[in-house]
Amino acid sequence: MKGFLLSLQSEFYKTRSTLAFLSAILLPLVLCILISIGFYTHADKIIQLSPKMQWFRFSGAFLGVMGSLILPILIIFQTFSVNNIEHRAEMWKSLFSLPLPKWSIYSAKYIYVVFLNALCLTLFASFIVASGHLLNVLNPELKFNQFNISGILFKLHLKLFLASLGILSIQFLFSLLWADFLKPMGIGFVLTVFGIITANLGWKYAFTIPYTHPMLALQSMMKQVLNNQKGKLEFNLLSQEIYVSLIVAALTFTIGYFVINKRSIR
């Protein structure tokens, strides 16, 4: 356990000033600022809506593009950036020569990428709520303060986090296999586009493709909320695509350890 904590601390110190870490903070912040400005300048178009619908319009502006494109692309970038530090300096052999268990070093890298993903999604949910209330202060005619969306919004981002673990694990493996930028990024981008297409076409086996899981998670959530006869904002956290995402994450994580363990003895 001590070796794992030391390795995790090392990952933080190595990446704290890089785009891999900063993107988890800056992307939610910048996106929230831009969309908030757009809503503030066009507030007259949503003033007449109910408080619930105002929140739906506002949060939907983030979730649609984030679930289909921004989240997968961000994961692809972060996983590559974390492992590229070792690739670039050819430090894999030196890293595994340290008096630390190989499993601790590998798992710390993986958990750190998972942490970056969780941090980014948590900040997205927090900034969306904060931005909505700030808009309400700037324009009292808005009704964001008349409805509390925090609970369902954080639950939805938790669902997105679970749905993204399959993509994260696959891209983490790709970044271990290849040191160059184009292969993991290129393959990841192509699979993301393929996932978007299959999800939008409603292919019944789309849930088997990890890159469709964030979008499918949003679609299943919306379907459950809209079909709720009592009008409650309720949906299941665990659904078909979430189970597949967790299984893919566990299998790929295990495969990745054998890959990196083999590389360490070259």
mmCIF file of C-alpha atoms in Angstrom, residues 19 44 103 137 170 187 202 213 260:
data_model
loop_
_atom_site.group_PDB
_atom_site.id
_atom_site.type_symbol
_atom_site.label_atom_id
_atom_site.label_comp_id
_atom_site.label_asym_id
_atom_site.label_seq_id
_atom_site.Cartn_x
_atom_site.Cartn_y
_atom_site.Cartn_z
ATOM 1 C CA LEU A 19 -2.124 19.894 -19.756
ATOM 2 C CA ASP A 44 -35.164 36.337 -23.123
ATOM 3 C CA TRP A 103 1.748 -3.662 -9.623
ATOM 4 C CA VAL A 137 -28.151 36.831 -9.725
ATOM 5 C CA ILE A 170 -8.828 0.913 -23.558
ATOM 6 C CA ILE A 187 -7.621 5.050 -33.201
ATOM 7 C CA GLY A 202 -30.039 3.024 -32.546
ATOM 8 C CA HIS A 213 -21.464 4.187 -23.489
ATOM 9 C CA ILE A 260 3.650 -3.252 -18.976
#
